[in-house]
Amino acid sequence: MRLEGIIDMTRCLLVDEDQEERQVLSELLGQYGFDMAETASAEAALKHCRVNSPDIVVTADRIGSMTAGEFVKRVRRAANGRKPVVLVYTEKANTDEIGSAILEGAAEFLLKPFDRDLLEFKLKQVGLL
């Protein structure tokens, strides 16, 4: 939540069906002072994007039956003209999935298990730190 004139926090949305994955990432990203929100489904994430316009969306490479590329495309449409930074993470490097998500606007890919230093580097690269 942004409180104009008082605090300007980076709004971050985590999207993953797995509660444990969301917990791990929430703890990692929370260390940077981000205003964290979480959803377990693509539909809930898209609704959140329409209402809250996050600055960054961090998502698994597949949410239900939706691929990362399709999800990124829909996030772009749901964000009401804003362009949130989208980071996609995966367990294995699938070049087709990675390519599709990047073509649709994903800024970066991360491989699991998460490396704190690499995550921080990627956040700096996209201008969020």
PDB file of C-alpha atoms in Angstrom:
ATOM      1  CA  MET A   1       0.000   0.000   0.000  1.00  0.00           C
ATOM      2  CA  ARG A   2       1.357   3.420  -0.890  1.00  0.00           C
ATOM      3  CA  LEU A   3       0.864   6.280   1.501  1.00  0.00           C
ATOM      4  CA  GLU A   4       1.679   9.308  -0.620  1.00  0.00           C
ATOM      5  CA  GLY A   5       3.828  11.885   1.088  1.00  0.00           C
ATOM      6  CA  ILE A   6       4.540   9.623   4.050  1.00  0.00           C
ATOM      7  CA  ILE A   7       5.964   6.374   2.742  1.00  0.00           C
ATOM      8  CA  ASP A   8       6.622   5.170  -0.767  1.00  0.00           C
ATOM      9  CA  MET A   9       7.007   1.397  -0.514  1.00  0.00           C
ATOM     10  CA  THR A  10       7.578  -0.879  -3.470  1.00  0.00           C
ATOM     11  CA  ARG A  11       4.506  -3.086  -3.865  1.00  0.00           C
ATOM     12  CA  CYS A  12       5.377  -6.707  -4.572  1.00  0.00           C
ATOM     13  CA  LEU A  13       2.989  -9.508  -5.544  1.00  0.00           C
ATOM     14  CA  LEU A  14       4.101 -13.150  -5.162  1.00  0.00           C
ATOM     15  CA  VAL A  15       2.245 -15.739  -7.213  1.00  0.00           C
ATOM     16  CA  ASP A  16       2.673 -19.456  -6.581  1.00  0.00           C
ATOM     17  CA  GLU A  17       0.321 -22.314  -5.792  1.00  0.00           C
ATOM     18  CA  ASP A  18       2.808 -23.618  -3.224  1.00  0.00           C
ATOM     19  CA  GLN A  19       2.483 -21.883   0.147  1.00  0.00           C
ATOM     20  CA  GLU A  20       6.026 -22.881   1.157  1.00  0.00           C
ATOM     21  CA  GLU A  21       7.523 -21.275  -1.962  1.00  0.00           C
ATOM     22  CA  ARG A  22       5.564 -18.084  -1.280  1.00  0.00           C
ATOM     23  CA  GLN A  23       6.794 -18.115   2.325  1.00  0.00           C
ATOM     24  CA  VAL A  24      10.458 -18.465   1.301  1.00  0.00           C
ATOM     25  CA  LEU A  25      10.222 -15.658  -1.249  1.00  0.00           C
ATOM     26  CA  SER A  26       8.165 -13.446   1.041  1.00  0.00           C
ATOM     27  CA  GLU A  27      10.880 -13.670   3.677  1.00  0.00           C
ATOM     28  CA  LEU A  28      13.632 -12.966   1.117  1.00  0.00           C
ATOM     29  CA  LEU A  29      11.860 -10.014  -0.505  1.00  0.00           C
ATOM     30  CA  GLY A  30      10.498  -8.693   2.777  1.00  0.00           C
ATOM     31  CA  GLN A  31      14.073  -7.954   3.838  1.00  0.00           C
ATOM     32  CA  TYR A  32      14.119  -5.162   1.258  1.00  0.00           C
ATOM     33  CA  GLY A  33      11.138  -3.402   2.818  1.00  0.00           C
ATOM     34  CA  PHE A  34       8.690  -4.268   0.045  1.00  0.00           C
ATOM     35  CA  ASP A  35       4.960  -4.114   0.735  1.00  0.00           C
ATOM     36  CA  MET A  36       4.207  -7.810   0.185  1.00  0.00           C
ATOM     37  CA  ALA A  37       1.040  -9.457  -1.135  1.00  0.00           C
ATOM     38  CA  GLU A  38       0.567 -13.107  -2.102  1.00  0.00           C
ATOM     39  CA  THR A  39      -1.830 -15.106  -4.241  1.00  0.00           C
ATOM     40  CA  ALA A  40      -2.060 -18.807  -5.031  1.00  0.00           C
ATOM     41  CA  SER A  41      -3.780 -18.535  -8.423  1.00  0.00           C
ATOM     42  CA  ALA A  42      -3.384 -16.655 -11.686  1.00  0.00           C
ATOM     43  CA  GLU A  43      -6.949 -15.360 -11.489  1.00  0.00           C
ATOM     44  CA  ALA A  44      -6.424 -13.889  -8.007  1.00  0.00           C
ATOM     45  CA  ALA A  45      -3.123 -12.366  -9.144  1.00  0.00           C
ATOM     46  CA  LEU A  46      -4.719 -10.702 -12.170  1.00  0.00           C
ATOM     47  CA  LYS A  47      -7.505  -9.288 -10.007  1.00  0.00           C
ATOM     48  CA  HIS A  48      -4.881  -7.989  -7.571  1.00  0.00           C
ATOM     49  CA  CYS A  49      -3.008  -6.326 -10.466  1.00  0.00           C
ATOM     50  CA  ARG A  50      -6.172  -4.557 -11.657  1.00  0.00           C
ATOM     51  CA  VAL A  51      -6.963  -3.220  -8.181  1.00  0.00           C
ATOM     52  CA  ASN A  52      -3.538  -2.619  -6.611  1.00  0.00           C
ATOM     53  CA  SER A  53      -1.074  -2.051  -9.477  1.00  0.00           C
ATOM     54  CA  PRO A  54       2.013  -3.735  -7.970  1.00  0.00           C
ATOM     55  CA  ASP A  55       5.470  -2.463  -8.885  1.00  0.00           C
ATOM     56  CA  ILE A  56       6.862  -5.992  -9.161  1.00  0.00           C
ATOM     57  CA  VAL A  57       5.261  -9.392  -9.739  1.00  0.00           C
ATOM     58  CA  VAL A  58       7.298 -12.475  -8.832  1.00  0.00           C
ATOM     59  CA  THR A  59       5.749 -15.654 -10.184  1.00  0.00           C
ATOM     60  CA  ALA A  60       6.344 -19.348 -10.694  1.00  0.00           C
ATOM     61  CA  ASP A  61       6.853 -20.436 -14.299  1.00  0.00           C
ATOM     62  CA  ARG A  62       3.480 -22.175 -14.290  1.00  0.00           C
ATOM     63  CA  ILE A  63       0.383 -21.324 -12.291  1.00  0.00           C
ATOM     64  CA  GLY A  64      -2.250 -23.991 -12.685  1.00  0.00           C
ATOM     65  CA  SER A  65      -2.570 -24.541 -16.427  1.00  0.00           C
ATOM     66  CA  MET A  66      -1.279 -21.056 -17.311  1.00  0.00           C
ATOM     67  CA  THR A  67       2.255 -20.722 -18.652  1.00  0.00           C
ATOM     68  CA  ALA A  68       4.546 -17.894 -17.620  1.00  0.00           C
ATOM     69  CA  GLY A  69       4.259 -16.289 -21.063  1.00  0.00           C
ATOM     70  CA  GLU A  70       0.463 -16.223 -20.953  1.00  0.00           C
ATOM     71  CA  PHE A  71       0.490 -14.961 -17.368  1.00  0.00           C
ATOM     72  CA  VAL A  72       2.923 -12.123 -18.173  1.00  0.00           C
ATOM     73  CA  LYS A  73       0.774 -11.092 -21.153  1.00  0.00           C
ATOM     74  CA  ARG A  74      -2.320 -10.979 -18.946  1.00  0.00           C
ATOM     75  CA  VAL A  75      -0.503  -9.078 -16.177  1.00  0.00           C
ATOM     76  CA  ARG A  76       0.432  -6.443 -18.738  1.00  0.00           C
ATOM     77  CA  ARG A  77      -3.238  -6.088 -19.729  1.00  0.00           C
ATOM     78  CA  ALA A  78      -4.510  -6.096 -16.133  1.00  0.00           C
ATOM     79  CA  ALA A  79      -2.057  -3.467 -14.884  1.00  0.00           C
ATOM     80  CA  ASN A  80      -4.083  -0.526 -16.236  1.00  0.00           C
ATOM     81  CA  GLY A  81      -1.278   0.998 -18.281  1.00  0.00           C
ATOM     82  CA  ARG A  82       1.381   0.482 -15.633  1.00  0.00           C
ATOM     83  CA  LYS A  83       4.201  -1.893 -16.421  1.00  0.00           C
ATOM     84  CA  PRO A  84       5.156  -3.844 -13.338  1.00  0.00           C
ATOM     85  CA  VAL A  85       8.511  -5.588 -13.374  1.00  0.00           C
ATOM     86  CA  VAL A  86       7.843  -9.324 -13.739  1.00  0.00           C
ATOM     87  CA  LEU A  87      10.347 -11.884 -12.443  1.00  0.00           C
ATOM     88  CA  VAL A  88       9.657 -15.532 -13.261  1.00  0.00           C
ATOM     89  CA  TYR A  89      11.265 -18.411 -11.395  1.00  0.00           C
ATOM     90  CA  THR A  90      11.581 -22.057 -12.297  1.00  0.00           C
ATOM     91  CA  GLU A  91      13.242 -25.279 -11.163  1.00  0.00           C
ATOM     92  CA  LYS A  92      14.629 -26.131 -14.578  1.00  0.00           C
ATOM     93  CA  ALA A  93      15.666 -23.905 -17.437  1.00  0.00           C
ATOM     94  CA  ASN A  94      13.079 -24.493 -20.164  1.00  0.00           C
ATOM     95  CA  THR A  95      14.204 -22.268 -23.038  1.00  0.00           C
ATOM     96  CA  ASP A  96      10.781 -22.257 -24.722  1.00  0.00           C
ATOM     97  CA  GLU A  97       9.046 -21.098 -21.526  1.00  0.00           C
ATOM     98  CA  ILE A  98      11.757 -18.553 -20.745  1.00  0.00           C
ATOM     99  CA  GLY A  99      11.690 -17.187 -24.291  1.00  0.00           C
ATOM    100  CA  SER A 100       7.909 -16.906 -24.330  1.00  0.00           C
ATOM    101  CA  ALA A 101       7.788 -15.077 -20.995  1.00  0.00           C
ATOM    102  CA  ILE A 102      10.552 -12.671 -22.029  1.00  0.00           C
ATOM    103  CA  LEU A 103       8.820 -11.941 -25.346  1.00  0.00           C
ATOM    104  CA  GLU A 104       5.670 -11.096 -23.378  1.00  0.00           C
ATOM    105  CA  GLY A 105       7.578  -8.730 -21.084  1.00  0.00           C
ATOM    106  CA  ALA A 106       9.179 -10.651 -18.214  1.00  0.00           C
ATOM    107  CA  ALA A 107      12.252  -8.760 -17.015  1.00  0.00           C
ATOM    108  CA  GLU A 108      14.225 -11.645 -15.542  1.00  0.00           C
ATOM    109  CA  PHE A 109      14.281 -15.357 -14.736  1.00  0.00           C
ATOM    110  CA  LEU A 110      15.471 -16.964 -11.520  1.00  0.00           C
ATOM    111  CA  LEU A 111      16.312 -20.601 -10.930  1.00  0.00           C
ATOM    112  CA  LYS A 112      15.394 -22.403  -7.728  1.00  0.00           C
ATOM    113  CA  PRO A 113      16.741 -22.858  -5.149  1.00  0.00           C
ATOM    114  CA  PHE A 114      16.801 -19.118  -4.567  1.00  0.00           C
ATOM    115  CA  ASP A 115      20.145 -17.432  -4.082  1.00  0.00           C
ATOM    116  CA  ARG A 116      19.831 -14.245  -2.022  1.00  0.00           C
ATOM    117  CA  ASP A 117      22.812 -12.528  -3.676  1.00  0.00           C
ATOM    118  CA  LEU A 118      21.543 -13.291  -7.174  1.00  0.00           C
ATOM    119  CA  LEU A 119      18.035 -12.106  -6.271  1.00  0.00           C
ATOM    120  CA  GLU A 120      19.478  -8.846  -4.957  1.00  0.00           C
ATOM    121  CA  PHE A 121      21.553  -8.449  -8.131  1.00  0.00           C
ATOM    122  CA  LYS A 122      18.467  -8.982 -10.323  1.00  0.00           C
ATOM    123  CA  LEU A 123      16.434  -6.477  -8.274  1.00  0.00           C
ATOM    124  CA  LYS A 124      19.208  -3.921  -8.736  1.00  0.00           C
ATOM    125  CA  GLN A 125      19.327  -4.653 -12.478  1.00  0.00           C
ATOM    126  CA  VAL A 126      15.636  -3.818 -12.870  1.00  0.00           C
ATOM    127  CA  GLY A 127      15.916  -0.683 -10.731  1.00  0.00           C
ATOM    128  CA  LEU A 128      14.029  -1.811  -7.640  1.00  0.00           C
ATOM    129  CA  LEU A 129      16.980  -1.513  -5.239  1.00  0.00           C
TER     130      LEU A 129
END
